[in-house]
XYZ file of C-alpha atoms in Angstrom:
399
model
C 141.903 29.431 196.956
C 143.532 26.034 197.442
C 145.365 25.043 200.626
C 148.663 25.204 198.736
C 147.927 28.720 197.488
C 146.891 29.897 200.932
C 150.060 28.412 202.419
C 152.217 30.167 199.827
C 150.543 33.520 200.526
C 151.150 33.198 204.264
C 154.812 32.361 203.659
C 155.416 35.415 201.445
C 156.193 39.028 202.248
C 157.157 42.252 200.490
C 160.773 43.451 200.494
C 163.106 45.865 198.697
C 165.646 43.709 196.920
C 168.491 43.621 194.467
C 168.287 40.674 192.039
C 171.377 39.882 189.975
C 169.344 37.983 187.362
C 166.671 40.602 186.613
C 168.931 43.635 187.169
C 172.474 43.191 185.814
C 174.811 45.262 187.980
C 176.436 47.197 185.138
C 173.253 48.595 183.555
C 170.638 48.976 186.279
C 169.846 51.160 189.285
C 167.482 51.086 192.213
C 165.762 48.426 194.297
C 162.683 46.437 193.363
C 159.779 45.854 195.709
C 159.202 42.141 195.291
C 157.598 39.177 197.007
C 160.063 36.975 198.880
C 159.821 34.101 201.316
C 159.223 35.088 204.915
C 162.031 34.215 207.304
C 161.012 31.825 210.085
C 162.391 30.293 213.243
C 162.519 26.485 213.233
C 164.774 25.091 215.938
C 164.010 21.503 214.986
C 165.544 21.875 211.530
C 168.309 24.375 212.372
C 169.785 24.599 215.868
C 171.150 28.083 215.036
C 167.572 29.329 215.209
C 167.685 28.971 218.990
C 169.570 32.292 219.069
C 167.658 34.015 216.255
C 164.916 36.643 216.473
C 162.136 37.688 214.092
C 161.550 41.442 214.044
C 158.794 43.467 212.425
C 160.285 46.783 211.291
C 158.762 50.002 212.587
C 161.129 52.303 210.694
C 164.333 51.813 208.708
C 166.965 54.279 207.573
C 168.416 54.476 204.080
C 172.213 54.657 204.338
C 175.074 55.864 202.161
C 175.959 52.188 201.722
C 172.431 51.554 200.450
C 172.890 54.488 198.081
C 176.035 52.780 196.774
C 173.985 49.655 196.061
C 171.161 51.713 194.520
C 173.537 53.343 192.028
C 175.727 50.200 191.666
C 178.866 51.961 192.876
C 179.690 49.794 195.893
C 179.457 46.316 197.453
C 179.044 44.291 194.257
C 181.650 41.688 195.249
C 180.243 41.205 198.745
C 176.675 40.846 197.492
C 177.535 38.491 194.644
C 179.804 36.260 196.746
C 177.157 35.961 199.432
C 174.486 35.118 196.848
C 176.746 32.391 195.468
C 177.214 31.075 199.011
C 173.457 31.048 199.634
C 172.611 29.777 196.123
C 170.208 32.704 195.633
C 169.705 35.420 193.049
C 168.338 38.222 195.224
C 169.320 40.017 198.413
C 167.016 41.977 200.729
C 168.800 45.290 201.323
C 168.861 47.530 204.423
C 170.627 47.568 207.778
C 169.377 50.615 209.733
C 166.489 49.264 211.782
C 164.011 50.026 214.510
C 161.581 47.178 215.026
C 159.528 45.075 217.427
C 160.317 41.469 218.364
C 157.537 39.134 217.190
C 159.172 35.712 217.685
C 162.420 34.412 219.132
C 164.396 31.254 219.728
C 164.790 29.748 223.175
C 168.419 30.892 223.614
C 167.557 34.418 222.469
C 165.141 34.596 225.372
C 167.219 32.688 227.931
C 170.643 34.233 227.246
C 169.690 37.758 226.185
C 166.446 38.269 228.083
C 164.541 39.284 224.978
C 160.754 39.109 224.934
C 158.075 39.374 222.277
C 157.149 43.057 222.024
C 160.616 44.425 222.808
C 161.631 47.381 220.652
C 165.141 46.951 219.262
C 167.630 48.286 216.784
C 170.658 46.370 215.521
C 174.380 46.460 215.020
C 174.797 45.882 211.284
C 178.034 43.860 211.474
C 177.577 40.257 212.579
C 180.937 39.197 214.078
C 182.001 35.566 213.935
C 183.054 35.476 217.586
C 186.014 33.121 217.035
C 188.643 34.950 214.951
C 191.675 36.602 216.580
C 190.085 40.057 216.538
C 186.858 38.830 218.123
C 188.756 36.931 220.831
C 190.620 40.086 221.914
C 187.541 42.319 221.872
C 187.973 44.000 218.477
C 184.705 42.628 217.098
C 184.192 45.711 214.902
C 187.099 44.486 212.741
C 186.143 40.790 212.766
C 188.002 38.849 210.077
C 184.897 36.912 209.022
C 181.954 39.184 209.749
C 178.733 39.394 207.781
C 176.911 42.647 207.065
C 173.142 42.876 207.273
C 171.577 43.932 203.985
C 174.745 43.124 202.028
C 176.006 39.630 202.818
C 172.865 38.667 204.775
C 169.221 39.574 204.068
C 168.394 42.965 205.496
C 165.561 44.983 207.002
C 163.812 46.674 204.066
C 161.046 44.104 204.455
C 157.929 43.247 206.409
C 159.957 40.875 208.581
C 163.669 40.393 209.290
C 165.531 37.569 211.016
C 168.605 38.557 213.046
C 170.866 37.038 215.708
C 169.979 38.061 219.251
C 173.596 39.027 219.946
C 173.296 41.915 217.465
C 170.199 43.534 218.937
C 170.101 46.679 221.065
C 167.031 47.550 223.113
C 165.729 51.061 222.548
C 163.374 53.129 224.702
C 161.174 55.043 222.257
C 159.756 57.118 225.089
C 163.225 58.721 225.270
C 164.306 58.537 221.606
C 161.629 59.195 218.985
C 161.279 56.330 216.452
C 162.507 58.368 213.473
C 165.762 59.117 215.296
C 166.005 55.666 216.896
C 165.945 54.107 213.422
C 169.244 55.802 212.532
C 171.271 55.050 215.661
C 173.584 52.817 213.617
C 174.929 55.563 211.283
C 174.910 58.065 214.144
C 177.157 55.557 215.899
C 179.666 55.895 213.038
C 180.073 59.558 213.938
C 180.302 58.714 217.637
C 183.092 56.214 216.925
C 184.959 58.771 214.801
C 184.600 61.503 217.439
C 185.766 59.239 220.277
C 188.864 57.944 218.505
C 190.851 60.753 220.156
C 189.916 63.206 222.905
C 188.156 66.268 221.422
C 187.619 68.170 224.665
C 188.980 71.704 224.351
C 190.310 70.974 220.852
C 189.984 72.835 217.567
C 188.433 70.431 215.087
C 187.894 70.386 211.315
C 185.212 68.142 209.844
C 186.068 67.727 206.182
C 182.945 66.643 204.313
C 179.549 67.370 205.850
C 177.482 64.589 204.355
C 175.183 62.599 206.647
C 177.901 61.203 208.948
C 179.867 64.448 208.804
C 176.766 66.341 209.951
C 176.293 63.892 212.802
C 179.977 64.402 213.652
C 179.514 68.161 213.965
C 176.864 67.662 216.648
C 178.818 64.905 218.408
C 182.087 66.894 218.396
C 180.273 69.805 220.028
C 178.814 67.457 222.646
C 182.266 65.967 223.257
C 183.588 69.381 224.215
C 185.320 70.562 221.033
C 186.250 74.217 221.514
C 186.042 75.355 217.874
C 184.578 73.457 214.916
C 185.392 74.202 211.275
C 183.251 72.481 208.669
C 184.477 71.976 205.111
C 181.635 71.413 202.663
C 180.969 72.474 199.040
C 177.147 72.146 199.135
C 175.501 75.208 200.670
C 172.464 73.236 201.887
C 174.737 70.922 203.870
C 176.889 73.842 205.012
C 173.809 75.529 206.484
C 172.859 72.323 208.304
C 176.411 72.061 209.688
C 176.144 75.596 211.069
C 172.811 74.803 212.725
C 174.269 71.629 214.241
C 177.132 73.487 215.891
C 179.889 74.369 213.411
C 181.447 77.752 214.210
C 182.293 78.326 210.544
C 181.898 76.321 207.335
C 184.401 76.783 204.514
C 183.942 75.876 200.869
C 186.952 74.318 199.134
C 187.922 75.946 195.839
C 189.386 72.711 194.471
C 186.531 70.358 195.281
C 188.014 67.314 193.544
C 191.630 68.356 193.137
C 192.868 69.710 189.847
C 192.098 68.161 186.460
C 195.517 66.563 186.083
C 195.949 65.860 189.829
C 192.651 64.748 191.405
C 194.476 64.134 194.679
C 195.681 67.749 194.948
C 194.827 69.621 198.138
C 193.432 73.155 198.206
C 196.186 75.552 199.423
C 193.703 78.414 199.860
C 191.583 76.224 202.148
C 194.654 75.344 204.192
C 195.517 79.025 204.532
C 191.993 79.933 205.681
C 192.066 77.174 208.305
C 195.467 78.394 209.532
C 194.148 81.948 209.898
C 191.223 80.658 211.960
C 193.584 78.771 214.280
C 196.249 81.395 215.057
C 198.472 80.092 212.251
C 198.749 76.678 213.913
C 196.167 74.391 212.294
C 193.452 72.318 213.946
C 194.215 69.743 216.619
C 192.037 67.115 214.950
C 190.703 66.748 211.398
C 187.947 64.251 210.635
C 187.900 63.251 206.954
C 184.358 62.091 206.190
C 184.101 62.000 202.381
C 186.832 59.638 201.166
C 187.677 61.869 198.190
C 191.455 61.804 197.675
C 191.811 65.598 197.583
C 189.724 65.803 200.753
C 192.074 63.389 202.523
C 194.982 65.666 201.678
C 192.999 68.724 202.774
C 192.463 67.065 206.157
C 196.158 66.237 206.527
C 197.200 69.788 205.611
C 194.627 71.251 208.026
C 196.131 69.733 211.188
C 198.919 71.175 213.313
C 202.227 69.507 214.020
C 201.480 66.582 216.305
C 197.800 66.629 215.312
C 195.435 63.752 214.550
C 193.606 62.893 211.328
C 190.587 60.595 211.630
C 189.890 58.758 208.358
C 186.272 57.633 207.986
C 185.372 58.454 204.363
C 185.676 55.453 202.072
C 186.522 55.168 198.382
C 187.873 52.075 196.682
C 191.198 51.986 194.844
C 194.501 53.761 195.368
C 195.072 57.202 196.875
C 197.974 59.644 196.715
C 199.246 61.302 199.894
C 200.918 64.657 199.228
C 204.209 65.414 200.961
C 204.210 62.102 202.760
C 207.354 63.069 204.643
C 205.348 65.764 206.477
C 203.321 63.070 208.247
C 206.503 61.778 209.838
C 208.467 65.003 210.314
C 205.445 66.812 211.808
C 204.402 63.814 213.907
C 200.893 63.633 212.456
C 198.880 60.555 213.443
C 196.389 58.875 211.089
C 193.529 56.851 212.585
C 191.126 54.779 210.490
C 187.578 54.219 211.725
C 185.146 51.519 210.605
C 181.686 50.869 211.990
C 181.163 51.077 215.725
C 182.947 49.474 218.655
C 180.479 46.744 219.672
C 178.813 47.684 222.002
C 180.924 50.423 223.587
C 179.913 52.951 220.925
C 176.250 52.014 221.351
C 176.300 52.946 225.041
C 177.704 56.389 224.217
C 175.183 56.768 221.383
C 172.302 56.014 223.742
C 173.482 58.576 226.280
C 173.947 61.273 223.627
C 170.491 60.742 222.122
C 168.573 60.335 225.388
C 170.164 63.459 226.849
C 168.596 66.824 226.109
C 171.687 68.777 227.142
C 173.076 69.127 224.549
C 169.947 68.322 222.567
C 171.398 66.333 219.671
C 168.180 64.315 219.470
C 165.989 67.277 218.495
C 168.673 68.718 216.202
C 168.698 65.483 214.186
C 164.904 65.535 213.902
C 164.697 69.219 213.004
C 167.829 69.782 210.897
C 168.754 66.470 209.254
C 165.329 64.797 209.062
C 163.550 68.149 208.563
C 160.711 67.036 210.858
C 159.787 64.391 208.312
C 159.084 66.811 205.464
C 160.198 64.966 202.322
C 162.375 62.562 204.316
C 159.747 59.981 205.345
C 158.360 57.302 203.020
C 155.705 54.631 203.571
C 156.895 51.148 202.654
C 153.482 50.169 201.307
C 153.534 53.120 198.878
C 157.118 52.665 197.694
C 157.821 54.209 194.309
C 161.377 53.911 192.994
C 161.295 57.223 191.117
C 160.075 59.294 194.067
C 162.446 57.497 196.383
C 165.481 58.163 194.189
C 164.633 61.853 194.086
C 164.523 61.925 197.888
C 167.812 60.073 198.466
C 169.590 62.468 196.102
C 168.032 65.520 197.784
C 168.231 64.845 201.516
C 171.130 63.571 203.650
C 168.910 60.983 205.326
C 165.647 59.258 204.373
C 163.558 57.010 206.640
C 161.019 54.338 205.622
C 157.885 53.728 207.742
C 156.169 50.304 207.950
């Protein structure tokens, strides 16, 4: 092997990527395991590297956003615009990370106290720090943020380069690595459940996908008095019950009616009213983004109640009986990401605590103790992986 060949080998690594040239968005699915250039820290050529960190992943979580990229249903514009900006054809995907610091810039060590060997996870949104929102503390809605694994190269790789300001130290003697790897999406549920006070409240969680399931456990920990889950899939409904839902209802109109996909389910509303003394829930968390589900959440709450909107679907939506929102004094709250780093502190406390034991519930109920939900990066097979991400609410990759 020549010196040039040896140098090229040492500068390469394996990663799960989307490539716009080899996989046209409109007629492809999945992620390819390909060889890409290793990220590196070089302060002499780029002063920004003083605050950057190289991390070797231990485990990474596969998110609903990643599923949207896998099936080409979300984030095309953000990925393509960022690739144009970077003059590249491929993007390393992934943003749910647990890893170990292997190299860092001088400012990353001096300002943030990071050391080689530290175990960290990461906030997936990289705020600019200078826009109006950032200057007043609303960094989670930064006007010019970048998202790891979408507009910046992500963590489904043998090495990832991230800004020190995004990293969050994690004690894996208190949070097992499989759970620590998914703190970021768990934080979504924490943010949703802390938008309003849930203590002593009757709560409906409409849509018990991954984040909805997390929300069931968090709402119980936050002191919710009675939790109603709304979920069409029996496997997810059973998980919601195990995580703390008092009852789980199945909507009859799962996607509205044929001619009115936004239509709410009046029978579901009636069942929720009967469970709440004819009043309705105090708080409804809408976690799916389906238009009919949004209307179900609005109809489920009492006069003066709160609707937390987390589920996301692109395009327009129809709100039924819009006047009721005003006349009944119903408040809508939208939630995106996590409050940086307020939500992370709450997340840490909830996962490190064993009373209530959300940590073990996630491992046993959502991750099924690793049975079918854990994949080795070195043995990645797209077919097997797709089967898993369409079967289980959460899948974790080991490195």
